JSON list of C-alpha atoms in Angstrom, two decimals:
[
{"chain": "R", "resi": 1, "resn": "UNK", "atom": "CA", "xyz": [9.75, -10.48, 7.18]},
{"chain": "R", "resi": 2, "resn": "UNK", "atom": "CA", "xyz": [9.55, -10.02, 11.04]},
{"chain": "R", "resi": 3, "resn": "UNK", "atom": "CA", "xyz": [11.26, -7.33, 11.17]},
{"chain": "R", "resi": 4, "resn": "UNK", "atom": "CA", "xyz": [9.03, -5.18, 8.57]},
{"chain": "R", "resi": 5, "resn": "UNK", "atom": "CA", "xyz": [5.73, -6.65, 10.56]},
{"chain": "R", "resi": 6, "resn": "UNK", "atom": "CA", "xyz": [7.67, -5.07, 13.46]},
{"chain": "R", "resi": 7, "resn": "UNK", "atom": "CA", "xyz": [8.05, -1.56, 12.16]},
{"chain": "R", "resi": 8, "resn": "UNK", "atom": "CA", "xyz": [4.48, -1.51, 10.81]},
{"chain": "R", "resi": 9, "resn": "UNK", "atom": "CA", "xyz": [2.99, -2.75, 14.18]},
{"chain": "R", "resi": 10, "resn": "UNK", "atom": "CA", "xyz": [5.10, 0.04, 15.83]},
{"chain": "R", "resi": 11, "resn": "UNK", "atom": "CA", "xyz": [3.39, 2.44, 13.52]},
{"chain": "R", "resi": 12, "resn": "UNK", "atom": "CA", "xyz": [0.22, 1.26, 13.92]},
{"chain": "R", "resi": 13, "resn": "UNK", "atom": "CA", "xyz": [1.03, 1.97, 18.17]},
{"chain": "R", "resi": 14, "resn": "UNK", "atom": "CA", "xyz": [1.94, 5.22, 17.52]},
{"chain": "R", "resi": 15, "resn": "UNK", "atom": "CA", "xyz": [5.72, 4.68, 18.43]},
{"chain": "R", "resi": 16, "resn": "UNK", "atom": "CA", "xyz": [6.72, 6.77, 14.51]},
{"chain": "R", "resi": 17, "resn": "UNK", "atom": "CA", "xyz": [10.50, 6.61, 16.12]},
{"chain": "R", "resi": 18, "resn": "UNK", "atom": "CA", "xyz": [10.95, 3.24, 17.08]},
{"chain": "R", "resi": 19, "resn": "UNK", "atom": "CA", "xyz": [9.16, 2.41, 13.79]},
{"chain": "R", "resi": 20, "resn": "UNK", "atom": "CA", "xyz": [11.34, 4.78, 11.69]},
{"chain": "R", "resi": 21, "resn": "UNK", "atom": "CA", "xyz": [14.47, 3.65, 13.27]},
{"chain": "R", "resi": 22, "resn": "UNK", "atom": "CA", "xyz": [13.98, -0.11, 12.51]},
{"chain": "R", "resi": 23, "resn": "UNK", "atom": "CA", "xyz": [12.52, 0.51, 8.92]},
{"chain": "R", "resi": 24, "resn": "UNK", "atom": "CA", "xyz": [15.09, 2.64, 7.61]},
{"chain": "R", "resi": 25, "resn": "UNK", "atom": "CA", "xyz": [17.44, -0.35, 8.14]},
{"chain": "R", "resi": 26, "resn": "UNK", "atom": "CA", "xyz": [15.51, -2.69, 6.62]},
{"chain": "R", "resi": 27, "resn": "UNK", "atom": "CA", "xyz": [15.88, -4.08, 3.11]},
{"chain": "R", "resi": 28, "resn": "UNK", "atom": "CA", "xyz": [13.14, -5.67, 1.95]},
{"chain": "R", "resi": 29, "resn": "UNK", "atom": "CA", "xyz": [13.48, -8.92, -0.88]},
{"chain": "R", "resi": 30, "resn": "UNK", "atom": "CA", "xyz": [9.75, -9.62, -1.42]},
{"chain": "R", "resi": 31, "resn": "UNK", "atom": "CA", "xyz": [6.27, -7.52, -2.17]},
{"chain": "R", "resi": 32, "resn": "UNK", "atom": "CA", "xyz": [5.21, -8.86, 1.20]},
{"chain": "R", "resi": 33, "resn": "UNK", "atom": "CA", "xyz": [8.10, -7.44, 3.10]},
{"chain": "R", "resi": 34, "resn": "UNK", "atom": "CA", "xyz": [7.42, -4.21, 0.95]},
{"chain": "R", "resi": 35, "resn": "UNK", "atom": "CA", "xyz": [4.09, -3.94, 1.96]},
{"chain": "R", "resi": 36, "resn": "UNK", "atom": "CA", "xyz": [5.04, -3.57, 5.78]},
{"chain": "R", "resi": 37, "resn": "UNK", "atom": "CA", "xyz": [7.44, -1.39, 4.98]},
{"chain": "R", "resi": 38, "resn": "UNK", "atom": "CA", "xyz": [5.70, 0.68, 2.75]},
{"chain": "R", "resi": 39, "resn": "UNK", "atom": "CA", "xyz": [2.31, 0.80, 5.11]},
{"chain": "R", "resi": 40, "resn": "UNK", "atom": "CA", "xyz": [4.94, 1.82, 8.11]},
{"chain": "R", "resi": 41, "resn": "UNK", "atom": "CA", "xyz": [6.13, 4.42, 6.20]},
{"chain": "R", "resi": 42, "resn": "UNK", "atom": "CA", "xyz": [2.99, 5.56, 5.11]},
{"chain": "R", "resi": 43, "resn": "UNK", "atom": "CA", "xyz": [1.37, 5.79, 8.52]},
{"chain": "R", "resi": 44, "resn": "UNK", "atom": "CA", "xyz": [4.29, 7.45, 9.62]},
{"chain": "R", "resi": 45, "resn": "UNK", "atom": "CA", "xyz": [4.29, 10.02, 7.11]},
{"chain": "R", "resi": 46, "resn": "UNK", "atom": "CA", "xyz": [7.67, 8.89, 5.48]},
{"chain": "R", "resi": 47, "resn": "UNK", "atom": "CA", "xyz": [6.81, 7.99, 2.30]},
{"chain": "R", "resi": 48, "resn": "UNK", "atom": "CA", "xyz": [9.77, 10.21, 0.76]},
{"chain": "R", "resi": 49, "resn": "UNK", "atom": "CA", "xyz": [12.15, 7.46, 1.88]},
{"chain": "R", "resi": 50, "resn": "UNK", "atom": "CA", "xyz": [10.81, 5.28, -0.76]},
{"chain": "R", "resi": 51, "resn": "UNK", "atom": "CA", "xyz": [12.30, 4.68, -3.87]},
{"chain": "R", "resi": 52, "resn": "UNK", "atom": "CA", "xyz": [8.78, 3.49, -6.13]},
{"chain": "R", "resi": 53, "resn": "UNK", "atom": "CA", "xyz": [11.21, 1.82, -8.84]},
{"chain": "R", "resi": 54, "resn": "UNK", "atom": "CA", "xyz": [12.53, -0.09, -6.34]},
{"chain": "R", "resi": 55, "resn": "UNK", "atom": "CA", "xyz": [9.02, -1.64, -4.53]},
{"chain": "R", "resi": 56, "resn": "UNK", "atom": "CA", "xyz": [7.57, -1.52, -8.36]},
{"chain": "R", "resi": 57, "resn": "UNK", "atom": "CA", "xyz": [10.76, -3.93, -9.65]},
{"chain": "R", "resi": 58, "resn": "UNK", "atom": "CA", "xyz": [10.52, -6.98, -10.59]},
{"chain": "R", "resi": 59, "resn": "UNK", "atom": "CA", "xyz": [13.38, -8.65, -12.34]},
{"chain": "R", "resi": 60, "resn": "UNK", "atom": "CA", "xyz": [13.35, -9.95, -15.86]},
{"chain": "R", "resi": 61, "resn": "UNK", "atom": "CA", "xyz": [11.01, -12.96, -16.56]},
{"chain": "R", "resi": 62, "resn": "UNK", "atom": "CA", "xyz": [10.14, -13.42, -13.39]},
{"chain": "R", "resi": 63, "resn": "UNK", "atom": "CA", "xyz": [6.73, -15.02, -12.57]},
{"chain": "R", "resi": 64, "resn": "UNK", "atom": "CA", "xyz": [4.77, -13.22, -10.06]},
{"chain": "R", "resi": 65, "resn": "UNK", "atom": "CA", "xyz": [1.26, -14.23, -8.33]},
{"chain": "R", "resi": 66, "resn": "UNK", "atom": "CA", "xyz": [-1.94, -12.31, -8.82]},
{"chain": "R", "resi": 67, "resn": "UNK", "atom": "CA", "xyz": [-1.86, -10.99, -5.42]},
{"chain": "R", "resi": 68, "resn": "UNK", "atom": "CA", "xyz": [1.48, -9.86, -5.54]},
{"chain": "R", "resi": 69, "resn": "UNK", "atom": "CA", "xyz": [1.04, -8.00, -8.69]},
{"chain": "R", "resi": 70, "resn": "UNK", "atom": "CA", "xyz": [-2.09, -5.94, -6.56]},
{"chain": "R", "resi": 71, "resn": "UNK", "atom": "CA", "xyz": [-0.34, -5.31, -3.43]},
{"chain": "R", "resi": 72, "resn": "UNK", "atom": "CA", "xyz": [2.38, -3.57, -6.09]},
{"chain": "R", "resi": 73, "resn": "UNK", "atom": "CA", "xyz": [-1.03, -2.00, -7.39]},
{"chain": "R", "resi": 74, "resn": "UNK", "atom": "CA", "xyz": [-2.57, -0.61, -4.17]},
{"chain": "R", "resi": 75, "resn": "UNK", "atom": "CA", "xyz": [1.29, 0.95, -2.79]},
{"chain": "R", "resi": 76, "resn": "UNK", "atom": "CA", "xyz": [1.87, 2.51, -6.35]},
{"chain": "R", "resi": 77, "resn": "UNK", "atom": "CA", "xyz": [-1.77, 4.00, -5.92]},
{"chain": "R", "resi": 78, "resn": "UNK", "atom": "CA", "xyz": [-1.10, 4.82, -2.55]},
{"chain": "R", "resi": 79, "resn": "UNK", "atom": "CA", "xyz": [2.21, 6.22, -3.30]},
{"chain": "R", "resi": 80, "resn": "UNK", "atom": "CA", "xyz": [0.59, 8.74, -6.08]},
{"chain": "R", "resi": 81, "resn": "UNK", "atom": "CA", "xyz": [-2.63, 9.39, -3.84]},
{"chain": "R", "resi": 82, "resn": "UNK", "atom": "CA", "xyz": [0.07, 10.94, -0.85]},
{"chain": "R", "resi": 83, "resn": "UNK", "atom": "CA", "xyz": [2.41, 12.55, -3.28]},
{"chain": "R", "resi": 84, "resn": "UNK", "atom": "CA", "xyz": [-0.22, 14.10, -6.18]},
{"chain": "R", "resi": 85, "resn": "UNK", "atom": "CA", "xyz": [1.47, 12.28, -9.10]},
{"chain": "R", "resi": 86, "resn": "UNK", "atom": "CA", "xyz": [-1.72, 10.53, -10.85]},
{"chain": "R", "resi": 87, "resn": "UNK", "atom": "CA", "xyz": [-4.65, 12.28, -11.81]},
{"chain": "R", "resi": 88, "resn": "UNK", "atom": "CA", "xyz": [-7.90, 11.78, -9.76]},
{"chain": "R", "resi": 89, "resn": "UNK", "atom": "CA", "xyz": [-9.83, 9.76, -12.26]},
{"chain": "R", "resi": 90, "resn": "UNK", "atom": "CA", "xyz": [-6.93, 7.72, -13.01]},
{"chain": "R", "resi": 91, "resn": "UNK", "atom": "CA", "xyz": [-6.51, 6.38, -8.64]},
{"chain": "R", "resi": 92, "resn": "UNK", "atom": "CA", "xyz": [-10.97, 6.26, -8.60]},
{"chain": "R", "resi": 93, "resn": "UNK", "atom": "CA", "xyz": [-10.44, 3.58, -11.11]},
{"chain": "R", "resi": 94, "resn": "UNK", "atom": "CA", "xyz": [-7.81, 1.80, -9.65]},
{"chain": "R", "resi": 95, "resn": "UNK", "atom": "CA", "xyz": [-9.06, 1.84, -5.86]},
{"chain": "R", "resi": 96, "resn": "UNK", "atom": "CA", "xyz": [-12.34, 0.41, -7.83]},
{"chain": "R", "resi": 97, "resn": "UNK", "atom": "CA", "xyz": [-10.50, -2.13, -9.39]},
{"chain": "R", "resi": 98, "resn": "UNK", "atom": "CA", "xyz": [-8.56, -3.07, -6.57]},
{"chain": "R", "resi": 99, "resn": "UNK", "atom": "CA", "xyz": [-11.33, -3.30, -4.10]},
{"chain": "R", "resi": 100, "resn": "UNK", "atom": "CA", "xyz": [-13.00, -5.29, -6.36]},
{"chain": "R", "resi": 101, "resn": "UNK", "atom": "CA", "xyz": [-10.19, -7.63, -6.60]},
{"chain": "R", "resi": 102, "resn": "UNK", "atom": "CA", "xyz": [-10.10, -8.33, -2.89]},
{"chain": "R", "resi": 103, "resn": "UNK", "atom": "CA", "xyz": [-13.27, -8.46, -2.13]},
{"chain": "R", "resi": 104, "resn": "UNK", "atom": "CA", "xyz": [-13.57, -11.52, -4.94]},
{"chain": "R", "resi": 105, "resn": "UNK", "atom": "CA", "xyz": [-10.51, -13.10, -3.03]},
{"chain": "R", "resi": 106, "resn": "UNK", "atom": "CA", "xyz": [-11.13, -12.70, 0.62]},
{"chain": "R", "resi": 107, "resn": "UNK", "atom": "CA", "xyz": [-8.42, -11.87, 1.56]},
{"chain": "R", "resi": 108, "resn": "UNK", "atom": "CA", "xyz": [-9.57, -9.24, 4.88]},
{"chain": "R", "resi": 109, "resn": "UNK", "atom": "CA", "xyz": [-5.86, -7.51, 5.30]},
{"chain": "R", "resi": 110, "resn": "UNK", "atom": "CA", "xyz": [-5.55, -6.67, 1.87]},
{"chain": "R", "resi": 111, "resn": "UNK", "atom": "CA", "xyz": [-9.17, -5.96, 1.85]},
{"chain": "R", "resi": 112, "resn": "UNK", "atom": "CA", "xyz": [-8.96, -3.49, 5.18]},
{"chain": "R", "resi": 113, "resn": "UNK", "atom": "CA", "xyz": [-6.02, -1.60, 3.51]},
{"chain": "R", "resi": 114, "resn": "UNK", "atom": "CA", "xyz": [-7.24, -0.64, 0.25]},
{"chain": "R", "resi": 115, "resn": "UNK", "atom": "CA", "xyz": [-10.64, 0.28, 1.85]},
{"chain": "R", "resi": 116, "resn": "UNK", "atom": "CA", "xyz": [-8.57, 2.36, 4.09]},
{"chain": "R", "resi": 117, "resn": "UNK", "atom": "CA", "xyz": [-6.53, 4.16, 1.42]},
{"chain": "R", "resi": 118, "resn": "UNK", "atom": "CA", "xyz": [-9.48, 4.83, -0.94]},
{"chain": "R", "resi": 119, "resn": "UNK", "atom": "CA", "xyz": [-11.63, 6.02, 1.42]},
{"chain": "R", "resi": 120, "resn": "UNK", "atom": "CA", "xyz": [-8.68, 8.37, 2.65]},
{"chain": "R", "resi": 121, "resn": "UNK", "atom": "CA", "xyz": [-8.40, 9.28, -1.42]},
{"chain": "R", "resi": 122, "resn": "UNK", "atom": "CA", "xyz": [-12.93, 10.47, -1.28]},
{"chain": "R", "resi": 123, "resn": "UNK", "atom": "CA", "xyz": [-12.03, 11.85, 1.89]},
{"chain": "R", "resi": 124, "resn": "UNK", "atom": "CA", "xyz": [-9.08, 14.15, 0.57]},
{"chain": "R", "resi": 125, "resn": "UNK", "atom": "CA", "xyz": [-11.62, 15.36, -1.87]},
{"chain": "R", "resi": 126, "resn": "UNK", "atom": "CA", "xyz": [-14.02, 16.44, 0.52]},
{"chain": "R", "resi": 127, "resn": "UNK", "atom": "CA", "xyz": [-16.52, 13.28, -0.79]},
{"chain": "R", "resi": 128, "resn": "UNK", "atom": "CA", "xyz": [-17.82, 12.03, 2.76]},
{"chain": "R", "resi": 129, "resn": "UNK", "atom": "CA", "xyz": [-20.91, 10.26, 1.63]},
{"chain": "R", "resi": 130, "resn": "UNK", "atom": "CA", "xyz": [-18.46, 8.06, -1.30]},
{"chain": "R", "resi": 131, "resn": "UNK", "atom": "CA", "xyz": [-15.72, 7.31, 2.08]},
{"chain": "R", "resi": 132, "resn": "UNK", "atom": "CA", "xyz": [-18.56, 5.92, 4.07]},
{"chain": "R", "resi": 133, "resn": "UNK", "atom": "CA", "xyz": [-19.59, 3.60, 1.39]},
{"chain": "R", "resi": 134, "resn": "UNK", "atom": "CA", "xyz": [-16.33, 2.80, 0.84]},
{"chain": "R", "resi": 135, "resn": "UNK", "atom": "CA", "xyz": [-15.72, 1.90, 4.43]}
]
C-alpha cells in the first residue's frame, strides 16, 4: 500500500516519471491500493495502462464493504468520464449518487476526489456555474 501512496503523491508533485516508473510495477491486491494507483494514473494521464476488469474484480462470494464497493464506483465513473464510454446522463447520476454517499459518511478524501472528478465531468461540458457548486 506504500508504494501506490508513493506513486500518487509523486503525481500529485508533478514528478509524472518517477510516478509512472514506480506504478507500472506495482500490483495492486486491494480497492485501496487500486485507488492510488488508479488516481496516479489518472493525474498522469495514463489511464490506458489500466485494465477496468481487473480494478472492477472481485472474486466469487466475496464480501466487500460499502465503501469499497464506491471507490470501485467513482474509478469506473472516472474511467468512462476520461475515455467517453458512458453516456452523459448515465456519469451526472452517478457523480450525484456518489457525492451523496460521501458526504453522508464523512469521509473528506473520498469526498475531495469525487468532487474533483465531477466537477472536471460539468467542466468538460462547458457547465461552469454546475462545477462551482460542485466544488
Amino acid at each position: 500500500m506504500v508504494l501506490s501512496i508513493a506513486a500518487h503523491a509523486l503525481a500529485l508533485a508533478g514528478r509524472v516519471d518517477e510516478a509512472l516508473a514506480l506504478a507500472r510495477t506495482l500490483v495492486p491486491v486491494d480497492v485501496y491500493e487500486w485507488v492510488h494507483l488508479f488516481e496516479c494514473l489518472l493525474r498522469c494521464g495514463e489511464l490506458k495502462a489500466v485494465d477496468l476488469r481487473s480494478l472492477l474484480y472481485r472474486p466469487p462470494n466475496a464480501a466487500e464493504n460499502r465503501w469499497s464497493e464506491l471507490a470501485r464506483q467513482r474509478m469506473r465513473a472516472d474511467y468512462s468520464r476520461v475515455t467517453a464510454t458512458e453516456a452523459a446522463a448515465d456519469l451526472e447520476a452517478t457523480y450525484g449518487e456518489l457525492v451523496e454517499a460521501y458526504d453522508r459518511g464523512g469521509l473528506p478524501f473520498e469526498r475531495a476526489l469525487t468532487r474533483l472528478s465531477y466537477a472536471r465531468f460539468h467542466l468538460a461540458a462547458g457547465q461552469l456555474e454546475q462545477a462551482g457548486e460542485v466544488n
